[in-house]
PDB file of C-alpha atoms in Angstrom:
ATOM      1  CA  MET A   1       0.000  -0.011   0.003  1.00 50.00           C
ATOM      2  CA  LYS A   2       2.828   2.370   0.934  1.00 47.00           C
ATOM      3  CA  LYS A   3       4.684   1.589  -2.310  1.00 49.00           C
ATOM      4  CA  THR A   4       1.505   2.197  -4.328  1.00 45.00           C
ATOM      5  CA  LYS A   5       1.015   5.681  -2.806  1.00 48.00           C
ATOM      6  CA  GLN A   6       4.686   6.514  -3.412  1.00 46.00           C
ATOM      7  CA  LYS A   7       4.364   5.410  -7.038  1.00 41.00           C
ATOM      8  CA  GLN A   8       1.204   7.507  -7.490  1.00 41.00           C
ATOM      9  CA  LYS A   9       3.038  10.517  -6.026  1.00 44.00           C
ATOM     10  CA  GLN A  10       5.920  10.036  -8.472  1.00 41.00           C
ATOM     11  CA  ILE A  11       3.490   9.771 -11.405  1.00 34.00           C
ATOM     12  CA  LYS A  12       1.731  12.975 -10.314  1.00 40.00           C
ATOM     13  CA  LYS A  13       5.025  14.830 -10.012  1.00 40.00           C
ATOM     14  CA  HIS A  14       6.122  13.602 -13.459  1.00 37.00           C
ATOM     15  CA  THR A  15       2.798  14.758 -14.947  1.00 36.00           C
ATOM     16  CA  GLU A  16       3.175  18.208 -13.344  1.00 44.00           C
ATOM     17  CA  ASN A  17       6.691  18.543 -14.754  1.00 50.00           C
ATOM     18  CA  GLN A  18       5.394  17.657 -18.220  1.00 49.00           C
ATOM     19  CA  GLU A  19       2.631  20.220 -17.798  1.00 51.00           C
ATOM     20  CA  GLU A  20       5.143  23.001 -17.045  1.00 74.00           C
ATOM     21  CA  GLU A  21       7.610  22.132 -19.798  1.00 90.00           C
ATOM     22  CA  ILE A  22       8.166  24.992 -22.255  1.00 96.00           C
ATOM     23  CA  THR A  23      10.367  24.608 -25.319  1.00 96.00           C
ATOM     24  CA  GLU A  24      12.683  27.383 -26.506  1.00 97.00           C
ATOM     25  CA  GLN A  25      10.364  28.298 -29.378  1.00 98.00           C
ATOM     26  CA  GLN A  26       7.356  28.331 -27.050  1.00 98.00           C
ATOM     27  CA  HIS A  27       9.311  30.650 -24.770  1.00 98.00           C
ATOM     28  CA  ASN A  28       9.927  32.928 -27.742  1.00 98.00           C
ATOM     29  CA  ILE A  29       6.198  32.922 -28.500  1.00 99.00           C
ATOM     30  CA  HIS A  30       5.566  34.165 -24.955  1.00 99.00           C
ATOM     31  CA  THR A  31       8.060  37.033 -25.293  1.00 98.00           C
ATOM     32  CA  TYR A  32       6.598  38.160 -28.633  1.00 99.00           C
ATOM     33  CA  LEU A  33       3.064  38.121 -27.259  1.00 99.00           C
ATOM     34  CA  TYR A  34       4.227  40.080 -24.227  1.00 99.00           C
ATOM     35  CA  LYS A  35       5.776  42.696 -26.514  1.00 99.00           C
ATOM     36  CA  PHE A  36       2.963  42.996 -29.110  1.00 99.00           C
ATOM     37  CA  ARG A  37      -0.028  41.709 -27.043  1.00 99.00           C
ATOM     38  CA  PHE A  38      -1.898  40.190 -30.011  1.00 99.00           C
ATOM     39  CA  LEU A  39      -0.480  38.241 -32.947  1.00 99.00           C
ATOM     40  CA  ASN A  40      -1.912  35.812 -35.452  1.00 98.00           C
ATOM     41  CA  ARG A  41      -0.344  32.536 -36.449  1.00 97.00           C
ATOM     42  CA  GLU A  42       1.319  34.010 -39.531  1.00 97.00           C
ATOM     43  CA  HIS A  43       2.926  36.808 -37.510  1.00 98.00           C
ATOM     44  CA  ILE A  44       4.244  34.292 -34.991  1.00 99.00           C
ATOM     45  CA  GLN A  45       5.677  32.016 -37.646  1.00 98.00           C
ATOM     46  CA  THR A  46       7.451  34.965 -39.288  1.00 98.00           C
ATOM     47  CA  LEU A  47       8.808  36.282 -35.997  1.00 98.00           C
ATOM     48  CA  LEU A  48      10.130  32.812 -35.152  1.00 98.00           C
ATOM     49  CA  ASN A  49      11.678  32.646 -38.638  1.00 96.00           C
ATOM     50  CA  HIS A  50      10.415  29.076 -38.850  1.00 95.00           C
ATOM     51  CA  LYS A  51       9.623  27.333 -42.139  1.00 94.00           C
ATOM     52  CA  SER A  52       7.232  24.717 -40.782  1.00 95.00           C
ATOM     53  CA  ARG A  53       3.628  25.883 -40.432  1.00 95.00           C
ATOM     54  CA  THR A  54       2.768  22.525 -38.876  1.00 96.00           C
ATOM     55  CA  TYR A  55       5.298  22.875 -36.057  1.00 97.00           C
ATOM     56  CA  VAL A  56       4.110  26.381 -35.233  1.00 98.00           C
ATOM     57  CA  ILE A  57       0.476  25.265 -35.123  1.00 97.00           C
ATOM     58  CA  ASP A  58       1.412  22.351 -32.859  1.00 98.00           C
ATOM     59  CA  TRP A  59       3.250  24.676 -30.431  1.00 98.00           C
ATOM     60  CA  LEU A  60       0.319  27.114 -30.394  1.00 98.00           C
ATOM     61  CA  ASN A  61      -2.250  24.352 -29.896  1.00 98.00           C
ATOM     62  CA  ASP A  62      -0.217  22.886 -27.046  1.00 98.00           C
ATOM     63  CA  LEU A  63       0.131  26.241 -25.288  1.00 98.00           C
ATOM     64  CA  THR A  64      -3.542  27.039 -25.794  1.00 98.00           C
ATOM     65  CA  LYS A  65      -4.630  23.651 -24.442  1.00 98.00           C
ATOM     66  CA  ARG A  66      -2.473  24.204 -21.338  1.00 98.00           C
ATOM     67  CA  LYS A  67      -3.877  27.735 -20.868  1.00 98.00           C
ATOM     68  CA  TYR A  68      -0.584  29.525 -21.498  1.00 99.00           C
ATOM     69  CA  LEU A  69      -2.204  31.298 -24.454  1.00 99.00           C
ATOM     70  CA  LYS A  70      -5.714  32.374 -25.341  1.00 99.00           C
ATOM     71  CA  ARG A  71      -6.972  31.777 -28.875  1.00 98.00           C
ATOM     72  CA  TYR A  72      -9.450  34.011 -30.716  1.00 98.00           C
ATOM     73  CA  TYR A  73     -11.094  32.456 -33.755  1.00 97.00           C
ATOM     74  CA  THR A  74     -14.648  33.397 -34.721  1.00 94.00           C
ATOM     75  CA  GLU A  75     -16.864  31.846 -37.357  1.00 96.00           C
ATOM     76  CA  LYS A  76     -16.514  35.062 -39.335  1.00 94.00           C
ATOM     77  CA  MET A  77     -12.703  34.723 -39.317  1.00 95.00           C
ATOM     78  CA  LYS A  78     -13.003  31.089 -40.371  1.00 95.00           C
ATOM     79  CA  LEU A  79     -15.252  31.930 -43.331  1.00 96.00           C
ATOM     80  CA  ALA A  80     -12.869  34.712 -44.395  1.00 96.00           C
ATOM     81  CA  GLY A  81      -9.901  32.317 -44.259  1.00 95.00           C
ATOM     82  CA  LEU A  82      -8.155  34.422 -41.586  1.00 96.00           C
ATOM     83  CA  PRO A  83      -5.629  32.864 -39.179  1.00 97.00           C
ATOM     84  CA  ALA A  84      -6.406  32.624 -35.472  1.00 98.00           C
ATOM     85  CA  ILE A  85      -5.244  35.391 -33.109  1.00 99.00           C
ATOM     86  CA  TYR A  86      -3.409  34.708 -29.850  1.00 99.00           C
ATOM     87  CA  SER A  87      -2.605  36.542 -26.627  1.00 99.00           C
ATOM     88  CA  LEU A  88      -1.029  35.558 -23.337  1.00 99.00           C
ATOM     89  CA  TRP A  89      -3.319  33.822 -20.872  1.00 98.00           C
ATOM     90  CA  LEU A  90      -3.259  32.795 -17.208  1.00 98.00           C
ATOM     91  CA  LYS A  91      -0.411  30.306 -17.162  1.00 98.00           C
ATOM     92  CA  GLY A  92       1.525  32.372 -19.692  1.00 98.00           C
ATOM     93  CA  ARG A  93       1.385  35.285 -17.264  1.00 98.00           C
ATOM     94  CA  LYS A  94       2.476  32.992 -14.440  1.00 97.00           C
ATOM     95  CA  TYR A  95       5.387  31.692 -16.533  1.00 98.00           C
ATOM     96  CA  LEU A  96       6.730  35.156 -17.355  1.00 98.00           C
ATOM     97  CA  LYS A  97       6.167  36.395 -13.791  1.00 97.00           C
ATOM     98  CA  LYS A  98       8.238  33.462 -12.534  1.00 97.00           C
ATOM     99  CA  LEU A  99      11.054  34.457 -14.915  1.00 97.00           C
ATOM    100  CA  ARG A 100      10.809  37.986 -13.568  1.00 96.00           C
ATOM    101  CA  ASP A 101      10.683  37.088  -9.864  1.00 95.00           C
ATOM    102  CA  LYS A 102      13.091  34.154  -9.738  1.00 94.00           C
ATOM    103  CA  GLU A 103      15.443  34.660 -12.664  1.00 92.00           C
ATOM    104  CA  GLY A 104      15.761  38.428 -12.769  1.00 92.00           C
ATOM    105  CA  HIS A 105      13.968  39.100 -16.082  1.00 94.00           C
ATOM    106  CA  LYS A 106      12.877  42.627 -15.133  1.00 93.00           C
ATOM    107  CA  GLU A 107      11.936  43.377 -18.735  1.00 95.00           C
ATOM    108  CA  PHE A 108       8.630  41.707 -17.915  1.00 97.00           C
ATOM    109  CA  LYS A 109       6.885  44.526 -16.030  1.00 97.00           C
ATOM    110  CA  LEU A 110       4.325  43.480 -13.414  1.00 96.00           C
ATOM    111  CA  SER A 111       1.846  46.161 -14.510  1.00 95.00           C
ATOM    112  CA  GLN A 112       1.946  44.754 -18.048  1.00 97.00           C
ATOM    113  CA  LEU A 113       1.689  41.140 -16.889  1.00 98.00           C
ATOM    114  CA  ASN A 114      -1.411  41.983 -14.869  1.00 97.00           C
ATOM    115  CA  ARG A 115      -3.204  43.253 -17.979  1.00 96.00           C
ATOM    116  CA  VAL A 116      -3.304  39.615 -19.167  1.00 97.00           C
ATOM    117  CA  TYR A 117      -6.445  39.137 -17.046  1.00 97.00           C
ATOM    118  CA  ARG A 118      -8.238  41.704 -19.227  1.00 97.00           C
ATOM    119  CA  GLU A 119      -6.860  40.916 -22.671  1.00 97.00           C
ATOM    120  CA  HIS A 120      -9.897  38.852 -23.674  1.00 96.00           C
ATOM    121  CA  THR A 121     -12.185  41.898 -23.145  1.00 97.00           C
ATOM    122  CA  THR A 122     -10.440  44.082 -25.745  1.00 97.00           C
ATOM    123  CA  SER A 123     -12.132  44.972 -29.013  1.00 96.00           C
ATOM    124  CA  MET A 124     -11.228  43.488 -32.386  1.00 95.00           C
ATOM    125  CA  ALA A 125     -10.175  46.984 -33.483  1.00 95.00           C
ATOM    126  CA  PHE A 126      -7.613  47.041 -30.663  1.00 96.00           C
ATOM    127  CA  LYS A 127      -6.354  43.566 -31.556  1.00 98.00           C
ATOM    128  CA  ILE A 128      -5.886  44.667 -35.184  1.00 96.00           C
ATOM    129  CA  LYS A 129      -4.007  47.755 -34.051  1.00 97.00           C
ATOM    130  CA  CYS A 130      -1.578  45.650 -31.997  1.00 98.00           C
ATOM    131  CA  MET A 131      -1.032  43.324 -34.962  1.00 98.00           C
ATOM    132  CA  SER A 132      -0.456  46.347 -37.209  1.00 97.00           C
ATOM    133  CA  VAL A 133       2.426  47.396 -34.948  1.00 98.00           C
ATOM    134  CA  ALA A 134       3.898  43.907 -35.382  1.00 98.00           C
ATOM    135  CA  GLU A 135       3.528  44.137 -39.155  1.00 97.00           C
ATOM    136  CA  ILE A 136       5.352  47.469 -39.159  1.00 98.00           C
ATOM    137  CA  TYR A 137       8.123  45.894 -37.088  1.00 98.00           C
ATOM    138  CA  LEU A 138       8.437  43.037 -39.582  1.00 98.00           C
ATOM    139  CA  SER A 139       8.475  45.491 -42.469  1.00 97.00           C
ATOM    140  CA  LEU A 140      11.269  47.461 -40.776  1.00 98.00           C
ATOM    141  CA  MET A 141      13.188  44.244 -40.174  1.00 97.00           C
ATOM    142  CA  ARG A 142      13.094  43.489 -43.907  1.00 96.00           C
ATOM    143  CA  LEU A 143      14.016  47.095 -44.769  1.00 95.00           C
ATOM    144  CA  THR A 144      17.023  47.254 -42.424  1.00 96.00           C
ATOM    145  CA  LYS A 145      18.207  43.778 -43.428  1.00 95.00           C
ATOM    146  CA  ASN A 146      18.304  44.818 -47.074  1.00 94.00           C
ATOM    147  CA  SER A 147      20.295  47.978 -46.256  1.00 93.00           C
ATOM    148  CA  ASN A 148      22.591  46.355 -43.672  1.00 95.00           C
ATOM    149  CA  ALA A 149      21.264  48.725 -40.992  1.00 97.00           C
ATOM    150  CA  ASN A 150      20.529  47.956 -37.333  1.00 98.00           C
ATOM    151  CA  LEU A 151      17.022  48.288 -35.888  1.00 98.00           C
ATOM    152  CA  ASN A 152      16.043  48.893 -32.271  1.00 98.00           C
ATOM    153  CA  PHE A 153      12.263  48.690 -31.809  1.00 99.00           C
ATOM    154  CA  PHE A 154      10.231  49.304 -28.651  1.00 98.00           C
ATOM    155  CA  THR A 155       6.451  48.849 -28.398  1.00 98.00           C
ATOM    156  CA  LYS A 156       4.150  50.719 -26.041  1.00 98.00           C
ATOM    157  CA  VAL A 157       4.580  47.804 -23.627  1.00 98.00           C
ATOM    158  CA  ASP A 158       8.374  48.218 -23.670  1.00 97.00           C
ATOM    159  CA  LEU A 159       8.035  51.988 -23.160  1.00 97.00           C
ATOM    160  CA  LYS A 160       5.788  51.805 -20.101  1.00 95.00           C
ATOM    161  CA  GLY A 161       7.461  53.472 -17.130  1.00 91.00           C
ATOM    162  CA  MET A 162      10.164  55.170 -19.203  1.00 92.00           C
ATOM    163  CA  LYS A 163      10.966  58.557 -17.727  1.00 90.00           C
ATOM    164  CA  TYR A 164      10.658  61.817 -19.657  1.00 92.00           C
ATOM    165  CA  LEU A 165       8.535  60.193 -22.381  1.00 96.00           C
ATOM    166  CA  ILE A 166       5.394  61.808 -23.740  1.00 97.00           C
ATOM    167  CA  ARG A 167       2.138  60.499 -22.220  1.00 96.00           C
ATOM    168  CA  PRO A 168       0.339  58.519 -23.344  1.00 96.00           C
ATOM    169  CA  GLU A 169       3.291  56.673 -24.830  1.00 97.00           C
ATOM    170  CA  PRO A 170       3.590  56.278 -28.614  1.00 98.00           C
ATOM    171  CA  ASP A 171       2.569  52.929 -30.061  1.00 98.00           C
ATOM    172  CA  ALA A 172       6.258  52.405 -30.776  1.00 99.00           C
ATOM    173  CA  TYR A 173       9.656  54.091 -30.709  1.00 99.00           C
ATOM    174  CA  PHE A 174      12.373  52.856 -33.000  1.00 99.00           C
ATOM    175  CA  ALA A 175      15.883  53.804 -34.072  1.00 98.00           C
ATOM    176  CA  ILE A 176      17.681  52.822 -37.259  1.00 98.00           C
ATOM    177  CA  GLU A 177      21.477  52.920 -37.357  1.00 98.00           C
ATOM    178  CA  GLU A 178      22.828  53.049 -40.898  1.00 94.00           C
ATOM    179  CA  LYS A 179      26.165  51.634 -42.053  1.00 91.00           C
ATOM    180  CA  ASP A 180      27.752  55.097 -41.720  1.00 92.00           C
ATOM    181  CA  LYS A 181      26.705  55.114 -38.009  1.00 92.00           C
ATOM    182  CA  ASN A 182      24.067  57.791 -38.624  1.00 96.00           C
ATOM    183  CA  ILE A 183      21.046  57.117 -36.399  1.00 98.00           C
ATOM    184  CA  LYS A 184      17.472  58.167 -37.162  1.00 97.00           C
ATOM    185  CA  ARG A 185      14.874  58.006 -34.389  1.00 98.00           C
ATOM    186  CA  TYR A 186      11.093  57.851 -34.700  1.00 99.00           C
ATOM    187  CA  PHE A 187       7.910  57.947 -32.639  1.00 99.00           C
ATOM    188  CA  LEU A 188       5.057  55.947 -34.175  1.00 99.00           C
ATOM    189  CA  ASP A 189       1.367  56.639 -33.564  1.00 98.00           C
ATOM    190  CA  LEU A 190      -1.316  54.443 -35.125  1.00 98.00           C
ATOM    191  CA  VAL A 191      -4.380  56.639 -34.918  1.00 96.00           C
ATOM    192  CA  ASP A 192      -7.482  54.771 -33.735  1.00 91.00           C
ATOM    193  CA  ILE A 193     -10.125  54.609 -36.454  1.00 86.00           C
ATOM    194  CA  TYR A 194     -12.822  56.131 -34.256  1.00 87.00           C
ATOM    195  CA  LEU A 195     -10.660  58.726 -32.497  1.00 91.00           C
ATOM    196  CA  PRO A 196     -12.488  62.092 -32.520  1.00 91.00           C
ATOM    197  CA  GLN A 197     -10.783  64.854 -34.525  1.00 90.00           C
ATOM    198  CA  ASP A 198     -10.472  67.029 -31.421  1.00 94.00           C
ATOM    199  CA  ASP A 199      -8.566  64.290 -29.598  1.00 95.00           C
ATOM    200  CA  LEU A 200      -6.254  63.828 -32.564  1.00 95.00           C
ATOM    201  CA  GLU A 201      -5.513  67.549 -32.724  1.00 95.00           C
ATOM    202  CA  ALA A 202      -4.886  67.540 -28.973  1.00 97.00           C
ATOM    203  CA  ARG A 203      -2.310  64.781 -29.509  1.00 97.00           C
ATOM    204  CA  ILE A 204      -0.494  66.965 -32.063  1.00 97.00           C
ATOM    205  CA  ARG A 205      -0.456  69.905 -29.647  1.00 97.00           C
ATOM    206  CA  ARG A 206       0.884  67.616 -26.925  1.00 97.00           C
ATOM    207  CA  TYR A 207       3.765  66.532 -29.202  1.00 98.00           C
ATOM    208  CA  ILE A 208       4.546  70.161 -30.024  1.00 97.00           C
ATOM    209  CA  ASN A 209       4.616  71.158 -26.344  1.00 96.00           C
ATOM    210  CA  TYR A 210       6.767  68.120 -25.551  1.00 97.00           C
ATOM    211  CA  PHE A 211       9.236  69.203 -28.233  1.00 97.00           C
ATOM    212  CA  LYS A 212       9.325  72.824 -27.039  1.00 96.00           C
ATOM    213  CA  LYS A 213      10.050  71.867 -23.422  1.00 96.00           C
ATOM    214  CA  ASP A 214      13.112  69.817 -24.480  1.00 95.00           C
ATOM    215  CA  TYR A 215      12.259  66.893 -22.175  1.00 94.00           C
ATOM    216  CA  TRP A 216      13.548  64.326 -24.654  1.00 96.00           C
ATOM    217  CA  GLN A 217      16.560  66.314 -25.818  1.00 95.00           C
ATOM    218  CA  ASP A 218      17.789  67.235 -22.340  1.00 95.00           C
ATOM    219  CA  ASN A 219      17.334  63.797 -20.774  1.00 95.00           C
ATOM    220  CA  THR A 220      18.485  61.503 -23.566  1.00 95.00           C
ATOM    221  CA  GLY A 221      21.110  63.649 -25.253  1.00 94.00           C
ATOM    222  CA  HIS A 222      19.620  62.673 -28.628  1.00 96.00           C
ATOM    223  CA  PRO A 223      17.892  64.760 -31.301  1.00 96.00           C
ATOM    224  CA  PHE A 224      14.091  64.758 -31.116  1.00 98.00           C
ATOM    225  CA  PRO A 225      12.629  61.745 -32.974  1.00 98.00           C
ATOM    226  CA  GLU A 226      10.658  62.260 -36.178  1.00 98.00           C
ATOM    227  CA  ILE A 227       6.947  61.552 -35.687  1.00 99.00           C
ATOM    228  CA  ILE A 228       5.109  59.085 -37.899  1.00 99.00           C
ATOM    229  CA  MET A 229       1.312  59.149 -37.685  1.00 98.00           C
ATOM    230  CA  ILE A 230      -0.687  56.483 -39.520  1.00 98.00           C
ATOM    231  CA  VAL A 231      -4.350  57.315 -40.081  1.00 96.00           C
ATOM    232  CA  SER A 232      -7.329  55.438 -41.475  1.00 94.00           C
ATOM    233  CA  ASN A 233      -7.927  57.295 -44.754  1.00 94.00           C
ATOM    234  CA  ASN A 234      -6.684  59.973 -47.155  1.00 95.00           C
ATOM    235  CA  SER A 235      -9.300  62.507 -46.113  1.00 94.00           C
ATOM    236  CA  LEU A 236      -8.060  62.438 -42.531  1.00 94.00           C
ATOM    237  CA  LYS A 237      -4.459  62.516 -43.734  1.00 96.00           C
ATOM    238  CA  THR A 238      -5.159  65.708 -45.678  1.00 96.00           C
ATOM    239  CA  SER A 239      -6.937  67.507 -42.833  1.00 95.00           C
ATOM    240  CA  LEU A 240      -4.252  66.442 -40.366  1.00 96.00           C
ATOM    241  CA  ASN A 241      -1.529  67.633 -42.735  1.00 96.00           C
ATOM    242  CA  ASN A 242      -3.163  71.072 -42.905  1.00 96.00           C
ATOM    243  CA  PHE A 243      -3.599  71.256 -39.117  1.00 96.00           C
ATOM    244  CA  ILE A 244       0.069  70.417 -38.479  1.00 96.00           C
ATOM    245  CA  ALA A 245       1.408  72.645 -41.281  1.00 95.00           C
ATOM    246  CA  GLU A 246      -0.375  75.660 -39.814  1.00 94.00           C
ATOM    247  CA  ARG A 247       1.475  75.160 -36.527  1.00 93.00           C
ATOM    248  CA  LEU A 248       4.972  74.543 -37.799  1.00 91.00           C
ATOM    249  CA  ASP A 249       7.086  77.672 -37.414  1.00 87.00           C
ATOM    250  CA  GLU A 250      10.659  78.746 -36.744  1.00 79.00           C
ATOM    251  CA  GLU A 251      10.320  77.652 -33.103  1.00 82.00           C
ATOM    252  CA  LEU A 252       9.825  74.056 -34.285  1.00 92.00           C
ATOM    253  CA  VAL A 253      12.984  73.685 -36.367  1.00 91.00           C
ATOM    254  CA  GLY A 254      14.081  70.058 -35.927  1.00 91.00           C
ATOM    255  CA  MET A 255      10.540  68.758 -35.463  1.00 96.00           C
ATOM    256  CA  ASN A 256       9.275  66.651 -38.376  1.00 97.00           C
ATOM    257  CA  PHE A 257       5.912  64.944 -38.924  1.00 98.00           C
ATOM    258  CA  TYR A 258       5.262  62.201 -41.477  1.00 98.00           C
ATOM    259  CA  LEU A 259       1.781  60.930 -42.362  1.00 98.00           C
ATOM    260  CA  SER A 260       0.560  57.778 -44.046  1.00 98.00           C
ATOM    261  CA  THR A 261      -2.551  55.628 -44.202  1.00 97.00           C
ATOM    262  CA  ARG A 262      -3.077  52.082 -42.994  1.00 95.00           C
ATOM    263  CA  GLN A 263      -3.803  50.995 -46.563  1.00 94.00           C
ATOM    264  CA  GLU A 264      -0.498  52.384 -47.840  1.00 96.00           C
ATOM    265  CA  ILE A 265       1.437  50.658 -45.052  1.00 95.00           C
ATOM    266  CA  LYS A 266      -0.412  47.384 -45.572  1.00 91.00           C
ATOM    267  CA  GLN A 267       0.237  47.349 -49.315  1.00 93.00           C
ATOM    268  CA  GLN A 268       3.827  48.605 -49.402  1.00 93.00           C
ATOM    269  CA  GLY A 269       5.228  48.235 -45.895  1.00 92.00           C
ATOM    270  CA  ILE A 270       6.858  51.165 -44.164  1.00 92.00           C
ATOM    271  CA  ASN A 271       9.369  53.105 -46.210  1.00 90.00           C
ATOM    272  CA  ARG A 272      10.163  56.656 -47.342  1.00 90.00           C
ATOM    273  CA  GLN A 273       7.802  56.316 -50.341  1.00 93.00           C
ATOM    274  CA  VAL A 274       4.703  55.948 -48.163  1.00 96.00           C
ATOM    275  CA  LEU A 275       5.699  58.496 -45.505  1.00 97.00           C
ATOM    276  CA  HIS A 276       4.516  61.953 -46.557  1.00 97.00           C
ATOM    277  CA  LYS A 277       6.376  64.779 -44.803  1.00 97.00           C
ATOM    278  CA  VAL A 278       4.286  67.691 -43.508  1.00 97.00           C
ATOM    279  CA  GLU A 279       5.708  70.955 -44.826  1.00 92.00           C
TER     280      GLU A 279
END
């Protein structure tokens, strides 16, 4: 009887260890979902730089089954032939929190891990916005690879808690270092489709005040980043261009705005051809 109980205990422990096992690629999936919040299967496969669709699906199915990830796949998505969307879920949060608390991975901020409890309540528009940031990152990766440049890319999640940064934080901040060591820095805002015009104009004024007060320049020692704003349509791009142009003056030398639409970015990726400078 005693041996039977001991054997059952060993079996239970072995099962628990199997339950907690995370492969290197599954770990990478966690870190990407922490950074971007929502990704579909195609994004994840590209980020992992993995050729096998089958392997990626197996890893995602395993993590979803074990409640490390949450899967979003509606009948409408299925009929449209769209891939499933994923976010971190309860055990995924626990896994990253353990890395933070016991292995010193402070890049996983507790405030951002706690949002995992609410991820499933976000709108589809928000999920699409998060995935758009990932698509821009992937586009920049291709661009910098082709030009032998180096890319440093930080999402809103990465920027949380950063001192002297405009609030609310941009959707991303990135820097591109060219072969000649010249570095260009950018703030990226993806304008919400239903954001009122007044709120959008207030965001522009906030950027202008932030530039004038030299918070960034004084505390980082770097030139002020160029601002990229991606809007939903050409009509809004035109009105926003006019609003910004009216406010650019000699006091704002060194402050540059670039505008584009989501459609342009989706079709061509992010590059100088689709970024229209406000002048």
